[in-house]
Coordinates of C-alpha atoms and ligand atoms in Angstrom, one line a residue:
Chain A
M1 CA -20.6 -7.9 36.8
K2 CA -18.0 -10.4 35.6
A3 CA -14.7 -9.9 34.0
L4 CA -15.1 -9.7 30.2
L5 CA -11.4 -9.5 29.6
E6 CA -8.4 -10.5 31.6
V7 CA -4.8 -9.7 30.7
R8 CA -2.4 -11.8 32.7
R9 CA 1.3 -11.0 33.0
V10 CA 1.6 -10.1 29.3
S11 CA 5.0 -9.1 28.0
K12 CA 6.0 -8.2 24.4
K13 CA 9.5 -8.1 23.1
Y14 CA 9.9 -7.1 19.4
G15 CA 12.3 -8.8 17.1
N16 CA 14.7 -5.9 17.3
G17 CA 15.0 -6.5 21.0
S18 CA 13.0 -3.5 22.2
T19 CA 10.6 -4.4 25.0
A20 CA 7.2 -2.8 24.4
L21 CA 5.3 -4.4 27.4
S22 CA 6.6 -5.9 30.6
D23 CA 4.4 -8.0 32.8
V24 CA 1.1 -6.2 32.2
S25 CA -2.0 -7.5 34.1
F26 CA -5.4 -6.0 34.4
S27 CA -9.0 -7.1 34.0
I28 CA -12.0 -5.3 32.5
Q29 CA -15.7 -5.8 33.6
E30 CA -18.5 -6.0 31.2
G31 CA -19.9 -2.6 30.3
E32 CA -16.9 -0.6 31.5
F33 CA -15.4 2.4 29.7
V34 CA -11.6 2.2 30.3
S35 CA -8.9 4.5 28.9
I36 CA -5.3 3.7 28.6
I37 CA -3.1 6.8 28.8
G38 CA 0.6 7.3 28.5
P39 CA 3.3 9.1 26.4
S40 CA 3.9 8.0 22.9
G41 CA 6.0 4.9 22.7
A42 CA 4.7 3.7 26.1
G43 CA 3.2 0.6 24.5
K44 CA -0.5 1.5 24.3
S45 CA -1.0 0.4 20.7
T46 CA 1.0 -2.8 21.3
L47 CA -1.2 -3.6 24.3
L48 CA -4.4 -3.1 22.4
R49 CA -3.3 -5.3 19.6
C50 CA -2.1 -8.1 21.9
I51 CA -5.8 -8.4 22.9
N52 CA -7.1 -9.4 19.5
R53 CA -3.7 -10.9 18.6
M54 CA -3.0 -8.5 15.7
I55 CA 0.3 -8.7 17.6
E56 CA 1.4 -11.9 19.3
V57 CA 2.4 -11.7 22.9
S58 CA 5.9 -12.9 23.9
S59 CA 4.6 -14.3 27.2
G60 CA 1.5 -14.2 29.4
E61 CA -2.1 -14.7 28.4
V62 CA -5.2 -12.9 27.3
V63 CA -8.6 -14.3 28.4
F64 CA -11.7 -13.0 26.7
Q65 CA -15.1 -14.3 27.7
N66 CA -13.4 -17.1 29.5
V67 CA -11.5 -18.2 26.4
N68 CA -7.7 -18.1 26.4
V69 CA -7.2 -16.1 23.2
T70 CA -3.4 -16.7 23.2
K71 CA -3.9 -20.4 22.6
L72 CA -6.5 -20.4 19.8
G73 CA -6.0 -21.8 16.4
K74 CA -6.6 -19.7 13.3
K75 CA -10.3 -20.4 12.8
Q76 CA -11.2 -19.9 16.4
L77 CA -9.2 -16.7 16.6
K78 CA -11.2 -15.3 13.7
Q79 CA -14.4 -16.1 15.6
V80 CA -13.1 -14.2 18.6
R81 CA -12.0 -11.3 16.5
R82 CA -15.4 -10.8 15.0
T83 CA -16.8 -10.2 18.5
I84 CA -14.2 -7.5 19.1
G85 CA -14.5 -4.3 17.1
M86 CA -11.4 -2.2 16.4
I87 CA -11.2 1.6 15.7
F88 CA -8.0 3.2 14.3
Q89 CA -6.3 6.6 14.5
H90 CA -6.2 6.8 10.7
Y91 CA -9.7 5.2 10.3
N92 CA -8.3 2.5 7.9
L93 CA -11.2 2.7 5.5
V94 CA -11.0 1.6 1.8
N95 CA -11.0 5.1 0.5
R96 CA -12.4 4.3 -3.0
L97 CA -15.4 2.4 -1.7
S98 CA -18.7 3.9 -0.5
V99 CA -19.6 4.4 3.1
I100 CA -22.1 1.5 3.1
E101 CA -19.5 -0.9 1.6
N102 CA -17.0 0.0 4.2
V103 CA -19.5 -0.5 7.0
L104 CA -20.5 -3.9 5.6
H105 CA -16.9 -5.0 5.7
G106 CA -17.6 -5.5 9.4
R107 CA -19.7 -8.6 8.4
L108 CA -16.9 -10.3 6.5
G109 CA -15.9 -12.3 9.6
Y110 CA -19.2 -14.1 9.4
K111 CA -18.8 -15.1 5.7
S112 CA -17.6 -18.1 3.9
T113 CA -14.6 -17.6 1.6
L114 CA -16.8 -17.3 -1.5
A115 CA -19.5 -15.1 0.0
G116 CA -16.7 -12.9 1.5
M117 CA -14.9 -12.6 -1.8
L118 CA -18.0 -11.7 -3.7
G119 CA -19.3 -9.5 -0.9
L120 CA -22.7 -11.3 -0.6
Y121 CA -24.5 -9.5 2.2
N122 CA -28.1 -10.3 3.1
E123 CA -31.0 -7.8 3.5
E124 CA -30.9 -8.0 7.2
E125 CA -27.2 -7.1 7.3
K126 CA -27.7 -4.1 4.9
K127 CA -30.7 -2.9 7.0
K128 CA -28.6 -3.1 10.2
A129 CA -25.7 -1.2 8.5
V130 CA -28.1 1.6 7.5
E131 CA -29.6 1.7 11.0
I132 CA -26.2 2.1 12.6
L133 CA -25.2 4.8 10.1
A134 CA -28.4 6.7 11.0
M135 CA -27.6 6.3 14.7
L136 CA -24.2 7.9 14.0
G137 CA -25.8 10.8 12.0
L138 CA -24.5 9.6 8.7
Q139 CA -27.8 8.8 7.0
D140 CA -27.1 11.3 4.2
Q141 CA -23.6 10.0 3.4
I142 CA -24.5 6.3 2.8
Y143 CA -23.5 6.3 -0.9
K144 CA -20.7 8.8 -0.7
R145 CA -17.1 7.6 -1.3
A146 CA -15.2 7.3 1.9
D147 CA -12.5 9.8 0.7
Q148 CA -15.1 12.5 0.3
L149 CA -15.8 12.6 4.0
S150 CA -14.3 14.8 6.8
G151 CA -12.1 13.2 9.4
G152 CA -14.8 13.0 11.9
Q153 CA -17.2 11.4 9.5
K154 CA -14.6 8.9 8.5
Q155 CA -14.1 7.9 12.1
R156 CA -17.9 7.5 12.5
V157 CA -17.8 5.1 9.5
G158 CA -15.0 3.3 11.3
I159 CA -17.2 3.0 14.4
A160 CA -20.1 1.8 12.3
R161 CA -18.0 -0.9 10.7
A162 CA -17.0 -2.1 14.2
L163 CA -20.7 -2.0 15.5
V164 CA -22.0 -4.0 12.6
Q165 CA -19.9 -6.8 13.9
E166 CA -22.2 -6.9 16.9
P167 CA -19.1 -6.8 19.2
K168 CA -18.8 -7.4 22.9
L169 CA -15.8 -5.1 23.1
L170 CA -14.5 -2.1 21.2
L171 CA -10.7 -1.5 21.0
C172 CA -10.0 2.1 20.0
D173 CA -6.4 3.1 19.2
E174 CA -6.1 6.9 19.5
P175 CA -9.5 7.4 17.8
I176 CA -9.3 11.2 18.1
A177 CA -5.6 11.9 17.6
S178 CA -6.1 13.1 14.0
L179 CA -9.3 15.1 14.7
D180 CA -10.1 18.7 15.6
P181 CA -11.6 19.4 19.0
N182 CA -15.2 19.5 17.8
A183 CA -15.0 16.3 15.9
S184 CA -13.1 14.8 18.8
K185 CA -15.9 15.6 21.2
T186 CA -18.5 14.1 18.8
I187 CA -16.6 10.9 18.5
M188 CA -16.0 10.6 22.3
D189 CA -19.7 11.3 22.9
Y190 CA -20.7 8.5 20.5
L191 CA -18.3 6.1 22.1
K192 CA -19.7 6.9 25.5
T193 CA -23.3 6.5 24.2
I194 CA -22.3 3.1 22.7
S195 CA -21.0 2.0 26.1
T196 CA -24.0 3.2 28.1
T197 CA -26.9 2.4 25.8
L198 CA -25.6 -0.7 23.9
G199 CA -23.7 -2.1 26.9
I200 CA -20.6 -2.6 24.8
T201 CA -17.4 -2.5 26.7
V202 CA -15.0 0.1 25.4
L203 CA -11.2 0.2 25.8
V204 CA -9.6 3.3 24.3
N205 CA -6.0 4.5 24.0
L206 CA -5.7 8.2 24.4
H207 CA -3.0 10.6 24.9
Q208 CA -5.2 13.5 26.0
V209 CA -5.4 13.2 29.8
D210 CA -8.3 15.6 30.1
V211 CA -10.5 13.6 27.7
A212 CA -9.6 10.4 29.6
L213 CA -10.6 12.0 32.9
K214 CA -13.9 13.2 31.6
Y215 CA -15.2 10.1 29.8
S216 CA -13.7 7.0 31.6
D217 CA -15.0 4.8 34.3
R218 CA -11.4 3.8 34.9
I219 CA -8.0 4.9 33.7
I220 CA -4.9 2.7 33.2
G221 CA -1.7 4.6 33.1
V222 CA 1.2 3.1 31.1
N223 CA 4.8 4.2 31.1
K224 CA 7.7 2.3 29.4
G225 CA 5.6 -0.8 28.9
R226 CA 4.5 -1.0 32.6
I227 CA 1.1 -0.2 34.2
I228 CA 1.8 2.4 36.9
Y229 CA -1.8 3.5 37.6
D230 CA -5.1 1.6 37.5
G231 CA -8.0 3.3 39.1
V232 CA -10.9 5.7 38.8
P233 CA -10.4 9.2 37.4
R234 CA -11.4 10.8 40.7
E235 CA -8.3 9.5 42.4
M236 CA -5.9 10.6 39.7
T237 CA -3.4 13.1 41.0
S238 CA -1.3 15.5 39.1
D239 CA 1.8 13.8 40.6
M240 CA 0.6 10.6 39.1
I241 CA 0.1 12.2 35.8
H242 CA 3.7 13.4 35.9
N243 CA 4.8 9.9 36.7
I244 CA 2.9 8.5 33.8
Y245 CA 4.2 11.0 31.3
G246 CA 7.7 11.0 32.7
S247 CA 9.4 13.6 34.8
E248 CA 10.9 15.5 31.9
T249 CA 7.5 16.8 31.0
G250 CA 8.0 19.9 33.3
D251 CA 4.5 21.3 33.3
L252 CA 1.7 19.6 31.4
L253 CA -0.6 21.7 29.3
F254 CA -3.7 21.3 31.3
D255 CA -5.1 21.8 34.8
L256 CA -6.6 19.1 36.9
G257 CA -8.4 21.5 39.3
G258 CA -12.0 21.9 38.1
E259 CA -12.3 18.4 36.9
N260 CA -11.3 16.6 40.1
A261 CA -12.3 19.1 42.7
G262 CA -15.7 17.7 43.4
Chain B
M1 CA 36.7 22.3 13.6
L2 CA 33.9 23.6 11.4
G3 CA 36.4 25.0 8.9
N4 CA 38.1 21.6 8.7
F5 CA 34.8 19.9 8.2
F6 CA 33.9 22.0 5.1
L7 CA 37.5 21.8 3.8
R8 CA 37.3 18.0 4.0
K9 CA 33.9 18.0 2.2
R10 CA 35.4 20.2 -0.6
M11 CA 38.5 18.0 -0.9
N12 CA 36.3 14.9 -1.1
F13 CA 34.3 16.5 -3.9
L14 CA 37.4 17.5 -5.9
A15 CA 38.9 14.0 -5.4
Y16 CA 35.8 12.3 -6.8
F17 CA 35.6 14.8 -9.7
G18 CA 39.2 14.2 -10.6
L19 CA 38.8 10.5 -10.5
L20 CA 35.8 10.7 -12.8
I21 CA 37.8 12.7 -15.4
I22 CA 40.7 10.2 -15.2
I23 CA 38.3 7.3 -15.7
A24 CA 36.7 9.0 -18.7
F25 CA 40.1 9.7 -20.2
V26 CA 41.4 6.1 -19.7
A27 CA 38.1 4.7 -21.2
G28 CA 38.5 7.0 -24.2
V29 CA 42.1 5.8 -24.8
I30 CA 41.2 2.2 -24.5
T31 CA 38.3 2.4 -26.9
E32 CA 40.1 4.9 -29.2
Y33 CA 37.1 7.2 -28.9
D34 CA 37.9 10.7 -29.9
P35 CA 35.4 13.1 -28.3
V36 CA 36.3 15.9 -30.7
K37 CA 35.6 13.8 -33.7
G38 CA 32.5 12.4 -32.0
F39 CA 30.9 15.8 -31.5
T40 CA 32.0 17.3 -34.8
S41 CA 30.3 14.3 -36.6
I42 CA 26.9 15.4 -35.2
P43 CA 26.3 18.2 -37.8
K44 CA 27.3 15.8 -40.5
A45 CA 24.8 13.2 -39.2
I46 CA 22.0 15.9 -39.2
V47 CA 22.8 16.9 -42.8
W48 CA 22.7 13.3 -43.9
G49 CA 19.3 12.9 -42.1
F50 CA 17.8 15.8 -43.9
T51 CA 19.1 14.8 -47.3
N52 CA 18.3 11.1 -47.2
F53 CA 16.1 10.1 -44.3
Y54 CA 12.6 11.4 -45.1
P55 CA 9.6 9.7 -46.5
N56 CA 9.0 10.4 -50.2
V57 CA 5.9 9.6 -52.4
E58 CA 7.1 6.2 -53.4
S59 CA 7.6 5.1 -49.8
F60 CA 3.9 5.6 -49.2
E61 CA 3.2 2.6 -51.3
K62 CA 4.7 0.6 -48.4
L63 CA 2.3 2.2 -45.9
P64 CA -0.3 -0.6 -45.8
D65 CA 2.5 -3.1 -45.1
I66 CA 3.9 -0.9 -42.4
L67 CA 0.5 -0.3 -40.8
Q68 CA -0.1 -4.0 -40.7
K69 CA 3.3 -4.5 -39.0
I70 CA 2.7 -1.8 -36.4
R71 CA -0.7 -3.4 -35.6
E72 CA 1.0 -6.7 -35.0
T73 CA 3.6 -4.9 -32.7
L74 CA 0.9 -3.1 -30.8
L75 CA -1.2 -6.2 -30.2
V76 CA 1.8 -8.2 -29.1
S77 CA 2.8 -5.5 -26.7
V78 CA -0.6 -5.2 -25.2
A79 CA -1.1 -8.9 -24.9
A80 CA 2.4 -9.4 -23.3
T81 CA 1.8 -6.6 -20.8
V82 CA -1.7 -7.7 -19.8
T83 CA -0.7 -11.3 -19.3
G84 CA 2.5 -10.2 -17.5
G85 CA 0.3 -7.9 -15.3
A86 CA -2.0 -10.8 -14.4
F87 CA 0.9 -13.0 -13.2
A88 CA 2.5 -9.9 -11.6
F89 CA -0.7 -9.4 -9.5
L90 CA -0.5 -12.9 -8.1
F91 CA 3.2 -12.7 -7.3
A92 CA 2.8 -9.2 -5.8
I93 CA 0.0 -10.5 -3.5
F94 CA 2.3 -13.3 -2.3
G95 CA 5.3 -11.0 -2.0
A96 CA 4.0 -7.8 -0.5
H97 CA 4.5 -7.4 3.2
T98 CA 0.9 -6.5 3.8
T99 CA -0.6 -9.5 2.0
R100 CA 1.9 -12.3 2.1
F101 CA 0.6 -15.3 4.1
N102 CA 3.9 -17.0 4.3
V103 CA 7.3 -15.5 4.7
F104 CA 9.1 -18.2 2.7
L105 CA 6.7 -17.9 -0.2
G106 CA 7.0 -14.1 0.0
V107 CA 10.8 -14.2 -0.3
I108 CA 10.6 -16.6 -3.2
S109 CA 8.2 -14.5 -5.2
R110 CA 10.2 -11.4 -4.5
G111 CA 13.3 -13.2 -5.6
I112 CA 11.7 -14.4 -8.9
A113 CA 10.5 -10.8 -9.6
I114 CA 14.0 -9.4 -9.0
V115 CA 15.6 -11.9 -11.4
F116 CA 13.0 -11.1 -14.1
R117 CA 13.2 -7.4 -13.6
N118 CA 17.0 -7.2 -13.9
I119 CA 17.2 -9.0 -17.2
D120 CA 16.6 -6.5 -19.9
F121 CA 14.1 -7.0 -22.7
S122 CA 16.8 -7.3 -25.3
A123 CA 18.7 -9.8 -23.2
W124 CA 15.4 -11.8 -22.9
A125 CA 15.0 -11.6 -26.7
M126 CA 18.5 -13.0 -27.3
I127 CA 18.0 -15.8 -24.7
L128 CA 14.7 -16.7 -26.2
L129 CA 16.0 -16.6 -29.7
F130 CA 17.7 -19.9 -29.0
S131 CA 14.6 -21.7 -27.9
F132 CA 11.9 -20.2 -30.2
G133 CA 13.9 -18.9 -33.1
Q134 CA 13.0 -15.8 -35.1
N135 CA 9.3 -16.0 -34.2
V136 CA 6.6 -13.7 -32.9
M137 CA 6.5 -15.8 -29.7
T138 CA 10.1 -14.8 -29.0
G139 CA 9.1 -11.1 -29.0
Y140 CA 6.0 -11.9 -27.0
F141 CA 7.8 -13.8 -24.3
A142 CA 10.7 -11.2 -24.1
L143 CA 8.1 -8.5 -23.4
F144 CA 6.1 -10.7 -21.1
F145 CA 9.0 -11.5 -18.9
G146 CA 10.2 -8.0 -18.8
S147 CA 6.9 -6.5 -17.9
F148 CA 6.2 -9.3 -15.4
G149 CA 9.3 -8.4 -13.4
F150 CA 8.7 -4.7 -13.6
L151 CA 5.0 -4.9 -12.7
T152 CA 5.5 -7.3 -9.8
R153 CA 7.7 -4.7 -8.2
A154 CA 5.4 -1.8 -8.9
F155 CA 2.3 -3.8 -7.7
M156 CA 4.1 -4.9 -4.5
E157 CA 4.9 -1.3 -3.7
T158 CA 1.4 -0.1 -4.5
I159 CA -0.1 -2.8 -2.2
D160 CA 2.2 -2.0 0.7
E161 CA 1.6 1.7 0.3
V162 CA -2.1 1.9 -0.2
S163 CA -3.7 -1.0 1.6
G164 CA -1.9 -1.4 4.9
G165 CA -4.6 0.3 6.9
P166 CA -7.7 -1.4 5.4
V167 CA -6.0 -4.8 5.5
E168 CA -5.3 -4.4 9.2
A169 CA -8.9 -3.3 9.8
L170 CA -10.4 -6.3 7.9
K171 CA -8.1 -8.7 9.7
A172 CA -9.3 -7.3 13.0
T173 CA -12.9 -8.0 12.0
G174 CA -12.0 -11.7 11.6
A175 CA -12.3 -11.7 7.8
G176 CA -10.6 -14.5 5.9
Y177 CA -7.6 -14.0 3.6
F178 CA -9.5 -14.0 0.3
S179 CA -12.2 -11.6 1.7
I180 CA -9.4 -9.3 2.7
V181 CA -7.7 -9.4 -0.7
F182 CA -10.8 -9.0 -2.7
K183 CA -12.6 -6.5 -0.5
S184 CA -9.7 -4.2 0.5
V185 CA -6.5 -4.8 -1.5
V186 CA -8.2 -5.0 -4.9
P187 CA -10.4 -2.0 -4.7
S188 CA -7.8 0.2 -3.1
T189 CA -5.0 -0.6 -5.5
M190 CA -6.8 -1.3 -8.8
P191 CA -6.6 2.3 -10.3
Q192 CA -2.9 2.6 -9.5
M193 CA -2.3 -0.9 -10.9
I194 CA -4.1 -0.1 -14.1
S195 CA -2.0 3.0 -14.4
W196 CA 1.1 1.0 -14.1
V197 CA -0.1 -1.4 -16.7
L198 CA -0.7 1.5 -19.1
F199 CA 2.8 2.7 -18.4
A200 CA 4.2 -0.7 -19.1
I201 CA 2.3 -0.9 -22.4
E202 CA 3.8 2.4 -23.4
T203 CA 7.3 1.3 -22.7
N204 CA 6.7 -2.1 -24.2
I205 CA 5.7 -0.6 -27.6
R206 CA 9.0 1.2 -27.6
Q207 CA 10.9 -1.9 -26.6
A208 CA 8.9 -4.0 -29.1
T209 CA 10.5 -2.1 -32.0
L210 CA 13.9 -3.0 -30.7
V211 CA 13.0 -6.6 -29.9
G212 CA 11.4 -6.8 -33.4
I213 CA 14.7 -6.0 -35.0
L214 CA 16.3 -8.9 -33.0
T215 CA 13.5 -11.4 -33.6
G216 CA 12.7 -10.4 -37.1
T217 CA 9.0 -9.6 -36.4
G218 CA 6.7 -6.7 -36.4
I219 CA 7.6 -3.1 -37.0
G220 CA 11.2 -3.6 -36.0
F221 CA 11.6 -6.1 -38.8
A222 CA 10.1 -3.7 -41.3
F223 CA 12.5 -1.0 -40.3
D224 CA 15.5 -3.4 -40.4
L225 CA 14.4 -4.7 -43.8
Y226 CA 14.1 -1.3 -45.4
Y227 CA 17.2 0.1 -43.8
K228 CA 19.4 -2.8 -44.8
S229 CA 18.1 -2.6 -48.4
L230 CA 19.1 1.1 -48.4
N231 CA 15.4 2.2 -48.8
Y232 CA 15.9 5.1 -46.4
H233 CA 12.7 6.8 -47.4
A234 CA 10.6 3.8 -46.4
A235 CA 12.7 3.3 -43.2
S236 CA 12.0 6.9 -42.2
L237 CA 8.3 6.4 -42.8
V238 CA 8.5 3.5 -40.4
V239 CA 10.0 5.8 -37.8
V240 CA 7.2 8.4 -38.4
V241 CA 4.5 5.7 -38.0
I242 CA 6.2 4.5 -34.7
V243 CA 6.3 8.0 -33.3
I244 CA 2.6 8.6 -34.2
A245 CA 1.6 5.3 -32.7
I246 CA 3.5 6.0 -29.5
L247 CA 1.9 9.4 -29.2
L248 CA -1.5 8.0 -29.8
I249 CA -1.1 5.3 -27.1
E250 CA 0.3 7.8 -24.7
W251 CA -2.7 10.1 -25.3
L252 CA -5.1 7.2 -24.9
S253 CA -3.6 6.0 -21.6
N254 CA -3.5 9.5 -20.2
Y255 CA -7.1 9.8 -21.0
V256 CA -7.9 6.4 -19.3
R257 CA -5.8 7.5 -16.3
R258 CA -7.8 10.7 -15.9
V259 CA -11.0 8.8 -15.9
I260 CA -10.1 6.1 -13.4
L261 CA -8.0 8.0 -10.9
Ligands
ADP1 N1 6.7 -3.4 14.8 C1 7.5 -2.9 15.7 N2 8.8 -3.4 15.7 C2 9.7 -3.0 16.7 N3 9.4 -2.1 17.7 C3 8.2 -1.7 17.7 C4 7.2 -2.0 16.8 N4 6.0 -1.4 17.1 C5 6.3 -0.7 18.2 N5 7.6 -0.8 18.6 C6 8.2 -0.2 19.8 O1 7.5 -0.6 20.9 C7 7.3 0.5 21.8 C8 5.8 0.7 22.0 O2 5.2 1.2 20.8 P1 3.6 1.5 20.7 O3 2.9 0.3 21.2 O4 3.3 1.9 19.3 O5 3.5 2.7 21.7 P2 2.3 3.8 21.8 O6 1.1 3.3 21.0 O7 2.0 4.0 23.2 O8 2.9 5.1 21.2 C9 8.0 1.7 21.1 O9 9.3 1.8 21.7 C10 8.1 1.3 19.7 O10 9.3 1.9 19.1
MG2 MG1 0.2 4.2 19.3

């Protein structure tokens, strides 16, 4: 195993003076399933977006596959971005387009300007997209418009769009925050399968501690822009959870007992 | 404390209300406007309308002429709105927060749109009269500038509202700028943009009548001509034709909207 991603001493200060990240460092091995947990406003979304530079870091560096992403020019940045899939809380699909069109958007990073504008995809890409949709149980929705799908189905289209990029890493920003428990479980199960069978590294922001404990190889706890826990779920204590979520959270709405007893 | 708070609110309201009445009164004195005379003249105006301002049989002889004029007005309005919309699309892409690729360029296009939006159609017509004279091009450009400014603003808001999410997603896949615009911004905003263009066509047809009076073209000219030559029956026929045309256009654009949205 070697480090796929290294985040070194990253800080982020927004224009309005608020500090979202202070001196954050961690590294992720290839194939790992890592969750970032923390209260809202802790800096989880900012952290995730600093990795593919959807947000520029203020200081520090991000090294992905031995390439310092923070130093790249526009063109090379695009090449790195297409090897990193991203999944969003609100799915971020083009609602008026069909499922298959949305999935094929994942190939745009590989296209020339003209081919991208016209949406010229080759047979192989289309076949791959259909295969991925079938794998995610969406074989019957291929030609449906994205806005006719349920939330869980939309998120699976989002996952398919990321997978068709043939990524090394998936960044998921609260992928289940807008879903009901059933759909949430389906999505988390798919993400886990993707990590174990396709060997794709998964980094997922969550605010549900129980979900993070159940699915992750490793958990990173963030509070006020700082990492205050980085370790396996087994060693997570309820004291630590209180620290991550802040002391004012009197009693959290779940119990650690069963999960971590064994 | 609480009592004081509400008392202050009430006092503030009374003060503003009193100020408003004083302003209205002073304005009336300065312009020698007599509100009583103003309102009592309304019934007289209605009576005059019913006795003089209606189309009679002779006025229908003018109908072919009037129809030709309204066709000209309709075509000018549509042409001005559509070309204005095309330019507005470009400026909106440059100016919207979601799609601008350069802050400086973004501010410039927003600025231009604000200037064009805040100069009224009739003001444009007057300004352009100097350069083009009483000409159909004057009307065309007045409507073009007006709808360009209005549509740029509407398009920018549509882009920022609808396509933020998809744009972020496509950027994250490594897609280039033009792929992002054509594959996410265009498909997600097109129906709303068409709807705005239809709305602009509707308002432009109304404006075109007014602009026509100023520039001496189209249906506005026909109305002006008949009215000034005291041919009230023909003038009223012009009004009827305008109302029917506007209703037709509105019905048509509502139909198109239903289909595309
Ligand atoms: N674009 C922005 N401009 C200014 N401040 C921001 C911006 N985005 C996030 N923040 C601030 O940065 C902090 C971290 O936000 P975020 O990364 O969204 O946290 P999380 O995803 O954990 O809820 C918050 O205090 C938030 O208000
Ligand atoms: Mg967030």
